[in-house]
Amino acid sequence: MDHNRRIGQLRRRITRAGLHGLLVTHLPDLRYLCGFTGSSAALAITRRAARFFTDGRYTAQAAEEVSAAKVQIVSSPPAANAVAWLAAQPGIESAGFDPTRTTVAELTRLRAALPSHLRRTFLTPLAAPLVEPLRWVKDEDELRILSAAALLGCKLFEHLLGFIRPGLAEFEVAAELEYQARQRGAEGMSFESIVASGPRSALPHGRATRARLPRKGFLTLDFGIIREGYCSDMTRTVHLGKPSAKERETYEAVLEAQEAAVAAVSGGVRCGDVDEAARSVLRKAGLAEAFSHSTGHGVGLEIHESPRVGTGQATRLAPGMVITIEPGVYLPGEFGVRIEDMVAVTRSGGQVLTPAPKTLIEL
Ligand code: ZN
Ligand code: ZN
């Protein structure tokens, strides 16, 4: 990872925003900018210098991981130290902070770390985040890691196809999935695995419960693993036993919508247009009301990143973005179907990173 290049890009953004310095406290941002994977740290950046603050528990880890910033070990909260350091730098009159990542209590503590004449004016809330937009477009290293994470997800899905049988509890399926994930090198799961069977498949966020897999009915599996800090995310819906005509038609409609949205992905295309590609298929099938969420989201160091691929979203896709395409149809009391791929945006289209089968599988 080229952290110096990332810090350089951030500096240009700091200058363009008319700021002298920036405080970074959001942990995924810190990992992105300087490689730190611990849980307590702050980064202070000026146009000339970058200093990384963490506490004594991370002395060895910071020395090993952090690049592109000088490390300082502190015994009080790292963010307060970072703010005090920024205020002490020559020529620095103000520093930005991200108000969406800072609680009121934290802001009060940060201000208390400043000399009294600077308390009201020094810390400036950013109008828009500065680090996050850098993270939207992935570089080659990140694309390689995300692709490997997505492929591991596909392998796990294939493994589950041989494991799933009627009578198992949903949590047993989740346990097998997560055990196999760790066995195969995952650092953890990107989020709590969704294993929703029978009528529970109509819950878009049906976490694994004690419910038993039925002899007949859908089973939705939505899960992701973490590899080198990066999240994968995929959904497949399979059927136990023989599907009814209605179940089959609904599945086909969701699959058609999903493939239409994947086909709409390309650099320069508006996120809202990708969403509409999926939505219009389901509208024609009379299922518009049953598709109750956005088509997708960005994914990377965090499971949900920008851009949001939703109705009317004007953000344009750029080559290097990685998004999910995950339309679903939910018929409460009956069943639900969702199919989700991760797609890397290219200049002229999209590359699917999760090539697991999507034709309706009957188990
Ligand atoms: Zn998902
Ligand atoms: Zn997702």
mmCIF file of C-alpha atoms and ligand atoms in Angstrom:
data_model
loop_
_atom_site.group_PDB
_atom_site.id
_atom_site.type_symbol
_atom_site.label_atom_id
_atom_site.label_comp_id
_atom_site.label_asym_id
_atom_site.label_seq_id
_atom_site.Cartn_x
_atom_site.Cartn_y
_atom_site.Cartn_z
ATOM 1 C CA MET A 1 0.000 0.000 0.000
ATOM 2 C CA ASP A 2 1.408 3.368 -0.986
ATOM 3 C CA HIS A 3 0.564 5.400 2.092
ATOM 4 C CA ASN A 4 2.761 8.341 1.075
ATOM 5 C CA ARG A 5 0.747 8.736 -2.109
ATOM 6 C CA ARG A 6 -2.529 8.642 -0.160
ATOM 7 C CA ILE A 7 -1.307 11.258 2.337
ATOM 8 C CA GLY A 8 -0.190 13.380 -0.632
ATOM 9 C CA GLN A 9 -3.649 13.153 -2.220
ATOM 10 C CA LEU A 10 -5.244 14.061 1.109
ATOM 11 C CA ARG A 11 -2.962 17.104 1.463
ATOM 12 C CA ARG A 12 -4.186 18.416 -1.877
ATOM 13 C CA ARG A 13 -7.756 18.050 -0.671
ATOM 14 C CA ILE A 14 -6.943 19.787 2.628
ATOM 15 C CA THR A 15 -5.470 22.719 0.699
ATOM 16 C CA ARG A 16 -8.438 22.867 -1.690
ATOM 17 C CA ALA A 17 -10.803 22.937 1.306
ATOM 18 C CA GLY A 18 -8.946 26.038 2.550
ATOM 19 C CA LEU A 19 -7.719 24.318 5.710
ATOM 20 C CA HIS A 20 -4.293 24.358 7.350
ATOM 21 C CA GLY A 21 -4.595 20.956 8.939
ATOM 22 C CA LEU A 22 -6.808 17.959 9.515
ATOM 23 C CA LEU A 23 -7.605 15.637 12.402
ATOM 24 C CA VAL A 24 -8.394 12.029 11.408
ATOM 25 C CA THR A 25 -9.905 9.701 14.007
ATOM 26 C CA HIS A 26 -12.098 7.244 12.064
ATOM 27 C CA LEU A 27 -10.239 3.894 12.322
ATOM 28 C CA PRO A 28 -10.840 2.688 8.713
ATOM 29 C CA ASP A 29 -9.504 6.081 7.521
ATOM 30 C CA LEU A 30 -6.406 5.613 9.695
ATOM 31 C CA ARG A 31 -5.837 2.135 8.320
ATOM 32 C CA TYR A 32 -6.204 3.474 4.783
ATOM 33 C CA LEU A 33 -3.863 6.431 5.282
ATOM 34 C CA CYS A 34 -1.066 4.869 7.300
ATOM 35 C CA GLY A 35 -1.667 1.139 7.770
ATOM 36 C CA PHE A 36 -2.547 1.039 11.480
ATOM 37 C CA THR A 37 -4.933 -1.785 12.468
ATOM 38 C CA GLY A 38 -5.314 -1.079 16.191
ATOM 39 C CA SER A 39 -8.342 0.426 17.919
ATOM 40 C CA SER A 40 -7.136 3.679 19.490
ATOM 41 C CA ALA A 41 -5.308 6.331 17.489
ATOM 42 C CA ALA A 42 -5.480 9.706 15.766
ATOM 43 C CA LEU A 43 -3.635 11.279 12.883
ATOM 44 C CA ALA A 44 -2.793 14.969 12.562
ATOM 45 C CA ILE A 45 -1.873 16.263 9.118
ATOM 46 C CA THR A 46 -0.650 19.654 8.020
ATOM 47 C CA ARG A 47 0.536 20.720 4.610
ATOM 48 C CA ARG A 48 4.084 19.782 5.684
ATOM 49 C CA ALA A 49 3.948 17.134 8.399
ATOM 50 C CA ALA A 50 1.949 14.127 9.510
ATOM 51 C CA ARG A 51 1.973 12.784 13.059
ATOM 52 C CA PHE A 52 0.344 9.626 14.325
ATOM 53 C CA PHE A 53 -0.750 9.327 17.970
ATOM 54 C CA THR A 54 -1.553 6.120 19.820
ATOM 55 C CA ASP A 55 -1.219 4.767 23.362
ATOM 56 C CA GLY A 56 1.326 2.484 25.032
ATOM 57 C CA ARG A 57 -0.562 -0.734 24.200
ATOM 58 C CA TYR A 58 0.309 -0.163 20.557
ATOM 59 C CA THR A 59 3.984 0.829 20.799
ATOM 60 C CA ALA A 60 5.274 -2.265 18.983
ATOM 61 C CA GLN A 61 2.328 -2.534 16.593
ATOM 62 C CA ALA A 62 2.523 1.114 15.524
ATOM 63 C CA ALA A 63 6.273 0.827 14.942
ATOM 64 C CA GLU A 64 5.649 -2.172 12.702
ATOM 65 C CA GLU A 65 2.556 -0.969 10.823
ATOM 66 C CA VAL A 66 2.513 2.802 10.547
ATOM 67 C CA SER A 67 4.160 4.392 7.556
ATOM 68 C CA ALA A 68 3.986 7.906 6.095
ATOM 69 C CA ALA A 69 3.658 9.562 9.531
ATOM 70 C CA LYS A 70 5.871 9.996 12.575
ATOM 71 C CA VAL A 71 4.581 7.937 15.526
ATOM 72 C CA GLN A 72 4.134 9.448 18.990
ATOM 73 C CA ILE A 73 3.060 7.300 21.948
ATOM 74 C CA VAL A 74 0.868 9.196 24.422
ATOM 75 C CA SER A 75 -0.701 8.426 27.799
ATOM 76 C CA SER A 76 -3.903 10.490 27.333
ATOM 77 C CA PRO A 77 -6.506 10.249 24.488
ATOM 78 C CA PRO A 78 -4.708 10.278 21.098
ATOM 79 C CA ALA A 79 -7.180 12.691 19.456
ATOM 80 C CA ALA A 80 -6.708 15.337 22.161
ATOM 81 C CA ASN A 81 -2.934 15.055 21.703
ATOM 82 C CA ALA A 82 -3.327 15.351 17.941
ATOM 83 C CA VAL A 83 -5.342 18.559 18.296
ATOM 84 C CA ALA A 84 -2.834 20.065 20.744
ATOM 85 C CA TRP A 85 -0.008 19.177 18.354
ATOM 86 C CA LEU A 86 -1.834 20.791 15.393
ATOM 87 C CA ALA A 87 -2.405 23.999 17.372
ATOM 88 C CA ALA A 88 1.306 24.136 18.254
ATOM 89 C CA GLN A 89 2.469 23.968 14.624
ATOM 90 C CA PRO A 90 3.675 27.289 13.194
ATOM 91 C CA GLY A 91 1.200 29.043 10.899
ATOM 92 C CA ILE A 92 -1.733 26.714 11.650
ATOM 93 C CA GLU A 93 -4.845 28.717 12.488
ATOM 94 C CA SER A 94 -7.513 26.082 11.946
ATOM 95 C CA ALA A 95 -7.874 22.347 11.485
ATOM 96 C CA GLY A 96 -10.764 20.350 10.082
ATOM 97 C CA PHE A 97 -12.506 17.466 11.801
ATOM 98 C CA ASP A 98 -15.235 15.173 10.547
ATOM 99 C CA PRO A 99 -18.455 16.051 12.438
ATOM 100 C CA THR A 100 -20.087 12.784 11.296
ATOM 101 C CA ARG A 101 -17.406 10.831 13.187
ATOM 102 C CA THR A 102 -17.176 13.011 16.303
ATOM 103 C CA THR A 103 -19.603 12.971 19.219
ATOM 104 C CA VAL A 104 -20.503 16.149 21.092
ATOM 105 C CA ALA A 105 -18.662 14.779 24.151
ATOM 106 C CA GLU A 106 -15.514 14.135 22.091
ATOM 107 C CA LEU A 107 -15.613 17.621 20.595
ATOM 108 C CA THR A 108 -15.822 19.109 24.092
ATOM 109 C CA ARG A 109 -12.755 17.064 25.116
ATOM 110 C CA LEU A 110 -10.853 18.076 21.973
ATOM 111 C CA ARG A 111 -11.567 21.775 22.591
ATOM 112 C CA ALA A 112 -10.375 21.412 26.184
ATOM 113 C CA ALA A 113 -6.986 20.283 24.823
ATOM 114 C CA LEU A 114 -6.528 23.646 23.053
ATOM 115 C CA PRO A 115 -5.117 26.887 24.469
ATOM 116 C CA SER A 116 -8.111 28.951 25.637
ATOM 117 C CA HIS A 117 -7.829 31.628 22.914
ATOM 118 C CA LEU A 118 -8.199 28.936 20.199
ATOM 119 C CA ARG A 119 -11.059 26.939 21.709
ATOM 120 C CA ARG A 120 -13.868 28.603 19.778
ATOM 121 C CA THR A 121 -12.219 28.998 16.393
ATOM 122 C CA PHE A 122 -9.556 26.362 15.822
ATOM 123 C CA LEU A 123 -11.574 23.213 15.085
ATOM 124 C CA THR A 124 -13.604 23.507 11.889
ATOM 125 C CA PRO A 125 -16.301 20.958 11.017
ATOM 126 C CA LEU A 126 -15.802 19.643 7.487
ATOM 127 C CA ALA A 127 -18.674 20.390 5.104
ATOM 128 C CA ALA A 128 -17.935 17.074 3.383
ATOM 129 C CA PRO A 129 -15.597 14.248 4.400
ATOM 130 C CA LEU A 130 -12.056 14.501 2.966
ATOM 131 C CA VAL A 131 -10.667 10.986 3.450
ATOM 132 C CA GLU A 132 -13.701 8.915 2.480
ATOM 133 C CA PRO A 133 -13.865 10.057 -1.157
ATOM 134 C CA LEU A 134 -10.259 8.870 -1.583
ATOM 135 C CA ARG A 135 -11.368 5.437 -0.413
ATOM 136 C CA TRP A 136 -14.245 5.178 -2.926
ATOM 137 C CA VAL A 137 -11.872 4.462 -5.823
ATOM 138 C CA LYS A 138 -9.728 1.410 -5.116
ATOM 139 C CA ASP A 139 -6.141 1.055 -6.291
ATOM 140 C CA GLU A 140 -4.649 -2.137 -7.726
ATOM 141 C CA ASP A 141 -3.630 -3.549 -4.320
ATOM 142 C CA GLU A 142 -7.119 -2.992 -2.961
ATOM 143 C CA LEU A 143 -8.799 -4.529 -6.014
ATOM 144 C CA ARG A 144 -6.605 -7.607 -5.683
ATOM 145 C CA ILE A 145 -7.513 -8.032 -2.002
ATOM 146 C CA LEU A 146 -11.234 -7.402 -2.583
ATOM 147 C CA SER A 147 -11.256 -9.881 -5.433
ATOM 148 C CA ALA A 148 -9.559 -12.549 -3.269
ATOM 149 C CA ALA A 149 -12.040 -11.871 -0.440
ATOM 150 C CA ALA A 150 -14.983 -12.167 -2.862
ATOM 151 C CA LEU A 151 -13.643 -15.430 -4.296
ATOM 152 C CA LEU A 152 -13.277 -16.905 -0.815
ATOM 153 C CA GLY A 153 -16.953 -15.989 -0.280
ATOM 154 C CA CYS A 154 -17.853 -17.964 -3.424
ATOM 155 C CA LYS A 155 -15.884 -21.005 -2.190
ATOM 156 C CA LEU A 156 -17.756 -20.857 1.111
ATOM 157 C CA PHE A 157 -21.089 -20.726 -0.712
ATOM 158 C CA GLU A 158 -20.117 -23.815 -2.724
ATOM 159 C CA HIS A 159 -19.145 -25.580 0.492
ATOM 160 C CA LEU A 160 -22.516 -24.735 2.050
ATOM 161 C CA LEU A 161 -24.379 -26.254 -0.903
ATOM 162 C CA GLY A 162 -23.044 -29.633 0.243
ATOM 163 C CA PHE A 163 -23.824 -28.933 3.901
ATOM 164 C CA ILE A 164 -27.360 -27.530 3.801
ATOM 165 C CA ARG A 165 -30.209 -29.964 4.448
ATOM 166 C CA PRO A 166 -33.746 -29.729 5.866
ATOM 167 C CA GLY A 167 -33.901 -29.858 9.662
ATOM 168 C CA LEU A 168 -30.661 -27.985 10.346
ATOM 169 C CA ALA A 169 -31.071 -24.843 12.438
ATOM 170 C CA GLU A 170 -30.202 -21.573 10.699
ATOM 171 C CA PHE A 171 -27.508 -20.923 13.311
ATOM 172 C CA GLU A 172 -25.879 -24.267 12.475
ATOM 173 C CA VAL A 173 -25.553 -23.092 8.871
ATOM 174 C CA ALA A 174 -24.071 -19.789 10.094
ATOM 175 C CA ALA A 175 -21.682 -21.645 12.424
ATOM 176 C CA GLU A 176 -20.429 -23.902 9.619
ATOM 177 C CA LEU A 177 -20.025 -20.881 7.323
ATOM 178 C CA GLU A 178 -18.045 -18.930 9.897
ATOM 179 C CA TYR A 179 -15.919 -21.911 10.988
ATOM 180 C CA GLN A 180 -14.994 -22.652 7.369
ATOM 181 C CA ALA A 181 -14.295 -18.957 6.752
ATOM 182 C CA ARG A 182 -11.739 -18.859 9.581
ATOM 183 C CA GLN A 183 -10.248 -22.195 8.531
ATOM 184 C CA ARG A 184 -9.679 -20.774 5.062
ATOM 185 C CA GLY A 185 -7.924 -17.645 6.229
ATOM 186 C CA ALA A 186 -10.652 -15.057 6.847
ATOM 187 C CA GLU A 187 -9.846 -12.583 9.663
ATOM 188 C CA GLY A 188 -13.530 -12.450 10.531
ATOM 189 C CA MET A 189 -16.958 -11.858 9.056
ATOM 190 C CA SER A 190 -17.852 -8.480 7.503
ATOM 191 C CA PHE A 191 -21.180 -8.467 9.372
ATOM 192 C CA GLU A 192 -23.489 -10.848 11.224
ATOM 193 C CA SER A 193 -24.317 -13.558 8.681
ATOM 194 C CA ILE A 194 -27.871 -13.610 7.354
ATOM 195 C CA VAL A 195 -29.347 -17.107 7.127
ATOM 196 C CA ALA A 196 -33.096 -16.758 6.577
ATOM 197 C CA SER A 197 -35.202 -19.785 5.694
ATOM 198 C CA GLY A 198 -38.795 -20.342 4.608
ATOM 199 C CA PRO A 199 -41.091 -17.378 5.465
ATOM 200 C CA ARG A 200 -38.115 -15.761 7.272
ATOM 201 C CA SER A 201 -36.509 -15.178 3.855
ATOM 202 C CA ALA A 202 -39.021 -12.308 3.552
ATOM 203 C CA LEU A 203 -36.994 -10.441 6.225
ATOM 204 C CA PRO A 204 -34.290 -8.471 4.378
ATOM 205 C CA HIS A 205 -32.055 -8.705 7.494
ATOM 206 C CA GLY A 206 -33.029 -12.107 8.840
ATOM 207 C CA ARG A 207 -30.145 -13.062 11.086
ATOM 208 C CA ALA A 208 -29.593 -16.763 11.759
ATOM 209 C CA THR A 209 -31.976 -18.046 14.464
ATOM 210 C CA ARG A 210 -32.956 -21.422 15.942
ATOM 211 C CA ALA A 211 -35.502 -21.850 13.114
ATOM 212 C CA ARG A 212 -35.090 -25.145 11.262
ATOM 213 C CA LEU A 213 -34.608 -25.318 7.504
ATOM 214 C CA PRO A 214 -37.872 -26.519 5.944
ATOM 215 C CA ARG A 215 -38.258 -29.395 3.457
ATOM 216 C CA LYS A 216 -39.655 -26.898 0.990
ATOM 217 C CA GLY A 217 -38.880 -23.216 0.745
ATOM 218 C CA PHE A 218 -36.280 -20.556 0.040
ATOM 219 C CA LEU A 219 -33.094 -20.046 2.009
ATOM 220 C CA THR A 220 -31.304 -16.696 1.755
ATOM 221 C CA LEU A 221 -27.596 -16.565 2.612
ATOM 222 C CA ASP A 222 -26.080 -13.071 2.829
ATOM 223 C CA PHE A 223 -22.575 -12.958 4.240
ATOM 224 C CA GLY A 224 -19.104 -11.573 3.858
ATOM 225 C CA ILE A 225 -15.611 -12.220 5.107
ATOM 226 C CA ILE A 226 -12.737 -9.890 5.970
ATOM 227 C CA ARG A 227 -9.329 -10.335 4.376
ATOM 228 C CA GLU A 228 -6.416 -7.969 4.956
ATOM 229 C CA GLY A 229 -8.981 -5.566 6.395
ATOM 230 C CA TYR A 230 -11.249 -5.585 3.335
ATOM 231 C CA CYS A 231 -14.848 -6.803 3.348
ATOM 232 C CA SER A 232 -16.611 -9.092 0.920
ATOM 233 C CA ASP A 233 -20.389 -9.182 0.555
ATOM 234 C CA MET A 234 -22.589 -11.586 -1.397
ATOM 235 C CA THR A 235 -26.075 -13.058 -1.309
ATOM 236 C CA ARG A 236 -27.462 -16.196 -2.843
ATOM 237 C CA THR A 237 -30.993 -17.546 -2.399
ATOM 238 C CA VAL A 238 -31.401 -21.279 -2.902
ATOM 239 C CA HIS A 239 -34.493 -23.455 -2.745
ATOM 240 C CA LEU A 240 -35.026 -26.555 -0.624
ATOM 241 C CA GLY A 241 -37.267 -28.987 -2.466
ATOM 242 C CA LYS A 242 -39.216 -28.104 -5.577
ATOM 243 C CA PRO A 243 -40.215 -24.438 -5.986
ATOM 244 C CA SER A 244 -43.823 -23.475 -6.791
ATOM 245 C CA ALA A 245 -44.575 -21.614 -10.036
ATOM 246 C CA LYS A 246 -44.842 -18.343 -8.064
ATOM 247 C CA GLU A 247 -41.524 -18.935 -6.306
ATOM 248 C CA ARG A 248 -39.814 -19.720 -9.589
ATOM 249 C CA GLU A 249 -41.291 -16.648 -11.360
ATOM 250 C CA THR A 250 -40.278 -14.386 -8.490
ATOM 251 C CA TYR A 251 -36.746 -15.773 -8.482
ATOM 252 C CA GLU A 252 -36.445 -15.289 -12.239
ATOM 253 C CA ALA A 253 -37.663 -11.674 -11.931
ATOM 254 C CA VAL A 254 -35.075 -10.872 -9.228
ATOM 255 C CA LEU A 255 -32.331 -12.531 -11.267
ATOM 256 C CA GLU A 256 -33.315 -10.570 -14.375
ATOM 257 C CA ALA A 257 -33.323 -7.327 -12.347
ATOM 258 C CA GLN A 258 -29.944 -8.158 -10.815
ATOM 259 C CA GLU A 259 -28.367 -8.938 -14.176
ATOM 260 C CA ALA A 260 -29.857 -5.795 -15.737
ATOM 261 C CA ALA A 261 -28.263 -3.676 -12.992
ATOM 262 C CA VAL A 262 -24.903 -5.458 -13.332
ATOM 263 C CA ALA A 263 -25.051 -4.813 -17.092
ATOM 264 C CA ALA A 264 -25.770 -1.103 -16.441
ATOM 265 C CA VAL A 265 -22.571 -0.656 -14.375
ATOM 266 C CA SER A 266 -19.873 1.383 -16.114
ATOM 267 C CA GLY A 267 -17.574 4.293 -15.399
ATOM 268 C CA GLY A 268 -19.492 7.564 -15.823
ATOM 269 C CA VAL A 269 -22.950 6.070 -15.228
ATOM 270 C CA ARG A 270 -25.130 7.607 -12.504
ATOM 271 C CA CYS A 271 -25.789 5.367 -9.494
ATOM 272 C CA GLY A 272 -29.501 6.207 -9.845
ATOM 273 C CA ASP A 273 -29.491 4.789 -13.376
ATOM 274 C CA VAL A 274 -28.025 1.486 -12.164
ATOM 275 C CA ASP A 275 -30.721 1.357 -9.479
ATOM 276 C CA GLU A 276 -33.380 2.101 -12.083
ATOM 277 C CA ALA A 277 -32.143 -0.743 -14.310
ATOM 278 C CA ALA A 278 -33.027 -3.214 -11.535
ATOM 279 C CA ARG A 279 -36.166 -1.410 -10.391
ATOM 280 C CA SER A 280 -37.743 -1.170 -13.840
ATOM 281 C CA VAL A 281 -37.521 -4.964 -14.322
ATOM 282 C CA LEU A 282 -39.296 -5.561 -11.007
ATOM 283 C CA ARG A 283 -41.848 -2.827 -11.778
ATOM 284 C CA LYS A 284 -42.790 -4.605 -15.003
ATOM 285 C CA ALA A 285 -43.149 -7.841 -13.044
ATOM 286 C CA GLY A 286 -45.543 -6.083 -10.638
ATOM 287 C CA LEU A 287 -43.024 -6.366 -7.805
ATOM 288 C CA ALA A 288 -42.000 -2.707 -7.379
ATOM 289 C CA GLU A 289 -43.548 -2.461 -3.890
ATOM 290 C CA ALA A 290 -41.812 -5.646 -2.760
ATOM 291 C CA PHE A 291 -38.340 -4.242 -3.561
ATOM 292 C CA SER A 292 -37.989 -2.167 -0.430
ATOM 293 C CA HIS A 293 -34.333 -1.107 -0.352
ATOM 294 C CA SER A 294 -31.562 0.355 -2.494
ATOM 295 C CA THR A 295 -29.896 -1.686 -5.238
ATOM 296 C CA GLY A 296 -26.432 -1.564 -3.691
ATOM 297 C CA HIS A 297 -23.582 0.174 -1.902
ATOM 298 C CA GLY A 298 -19.860 0.679 -2.044
ATOM 299 C CA VAL A 299 -17.710 -1.836 -0.166
ATOM 300 C CA GLY A 300 -14.077 -1.817 0.958
ATOM 301 C CA LEU A 301 -12.478 -1.387 4.381
ATOM 302 C CA GLU A 302 -16.065 -0.973 5.598
ATOM 303 C CA ILE A 303 -19.001 -3.128 4.610
ATOM 304 C CA HIS A 304 -21.158 -0.107 3.722
ATOM 305 C CA GLU A 305 -19.344 2.715 1.958
ATOM 306 C CA SER A 306 -20.339 5.333 -0.552
ATOM 307 C CA PRO A 307 -21.563 5.495 -3.206
ATOM 308 C CA ARG A 308 -25.102 4.418 -2.436
ATOM 309 C CA VAL A 309 -26.719 2.840 -5.468
ATOM 310 C CA GLY A 310 -30.266 4.040 -4.837
ATOM 311 C CA THR A 311 -33.201 5.815 -6.465
ATOM 312 C CA GLY A 312 -32.249 9.169 -7.983
ATOM 313 C CA GLN A 313 -28.601 9.075 -6.794
ATOM 314 C CA ALA A 314 -26.673 11.507 -9.015
ATOM 315 C CA THR A 315 -23.176 10.267 -8.042
ATOM 316 C CA ARG A 316 -21.382 8.918 -11.098
ATOM 317 C CA LEU A 317 -19.538 5.623 -10.958
ATOM 318 C CA ALA A 318 -15.790 5.856 -11.536
ATOM 319 C CA PRO A 319 -13.393 3.115 -12.631
ATOM 320 C CA GLY A 320 -11.971 1.435 -9.515
ATOM 321 C CA MET A 321 -15.106 1.749 -7.414
ATOM 322 C CA VAL A 322 -16.381 -1.536 -6.008
ATOM 323 C CA ILE A 323 -20.125 -1.733 -5.422
ATOM 324 C CA THR A 324 -22.713 -4.375 -4.658
ATOM 325 C CA ILE A 325 -25.739 -5.082 -6.832
ATOM 326 C CA GLU A 326 -28.394 -6.678 -4.646
ATOM 327 C CA PRO A 327 -32.025 -6.253 -5.605
ATOM 328 C CA GLY A 328 -34.518 -8.286 -3.582
ATOM 329 C CA VAL A 329 -38.217 -9.040 -3.406
ATOM 330 C CA TYR A 330 -39.912 -9.615 -0.041
ATOM 331 C CA LEU A 331 -43.438 -11.007 0.293
ATOM 332 C CA PRO A 332 -44.206 -10.937 4.048
ATOM 333 C CA GLY A 333 -45.584 -14.207 5.385
ATOM 334 C CA GLU A 334 -44.596 -16.009 2.165
ATOM 335 C CA PHE A 335 -40.953 -15.782 1.108
ATOM 336 C CA GLY A 336 -38.191 -13.503 -0.109
ATOM 337 C CA VAL A 337 -35.452 -13.609 -2.743
ATOM 338 C CA ARG A 338 -32.237 -11.557 -2.937
ATOM 339 C CA ILE A 339 -29.222 -12.002 -5.188
ATOM 340 C CA GLU A 340 -26.075 -9.956 -4.586
ATOM 341 C CA ASP A 341 -22.772 -9.662 -6.378
ATOM 342 C CA MET A 342 -19.755 -7.446 -5.834
ATOM 343 C CA VAL A 343 -18.859 -5.573 -9.010
ATOM 344 C CA ALA A 344 -15.675 -3.622 -9.778
ATOM 345 C CA VAL A 345 -16.407 -0.625 -12.011
ATOM 346 C CA THR A 346 -14.236 -0.372 -15.120
ATOM 347 C CA ARG A 347 -14.054 2.289 -17.819
ATOM 348 C CA SER A 348 -16.426 0.414 -20.102
ATOM 349 C CA GLY A 349 -18.428 -1.848 -17.790
ATOM 350 C CA GLY A 350 -18.285 -3.854 -14.594
ATOM 351 C CA GLN A 351 -16.306 -6.910 -13.533
ATOM 352 C CA VAL A 352 -18.245 -9.312 -11.289
ATOM 353 C CA LEU A 353 -15.998 -10.346 -8.374
ATOM 354 C CA THR A 354 -18.398 -13.024 -7.059
ATOM 355 C CA PRO A 355 -18.867 -15.533 -9.892
ATOM 356 C CA ALA A 356 -20.847 -18.126 -7.844
ATOM 357 C CA PRO A 357 -23.812 -19.628 -9.770
ATOM 358 C CA LYS A 358 -27.044 -17.615 -9.856
ATOM 359 C CA THR A 359 -29.452 -19.933 -11.660
ATOM 360 C CA LEU A 360 -32.012 -21.253 -9.169
ATOM 361 C CA ILE A 361 -30.442 -24.096 -7.195
ATOM 362 C CA GLU A 362 -32.775 -26.780 -5.788
ATOM 363 C CA LEU A 363 -31.333 -28.726 -2.854
HETATM 364 ZN ZN ZN B 1 -24.918 -8.586 1.561
HETATM 365 ZN ZN ZN B 2 -24.614 -5.637 0.588
#
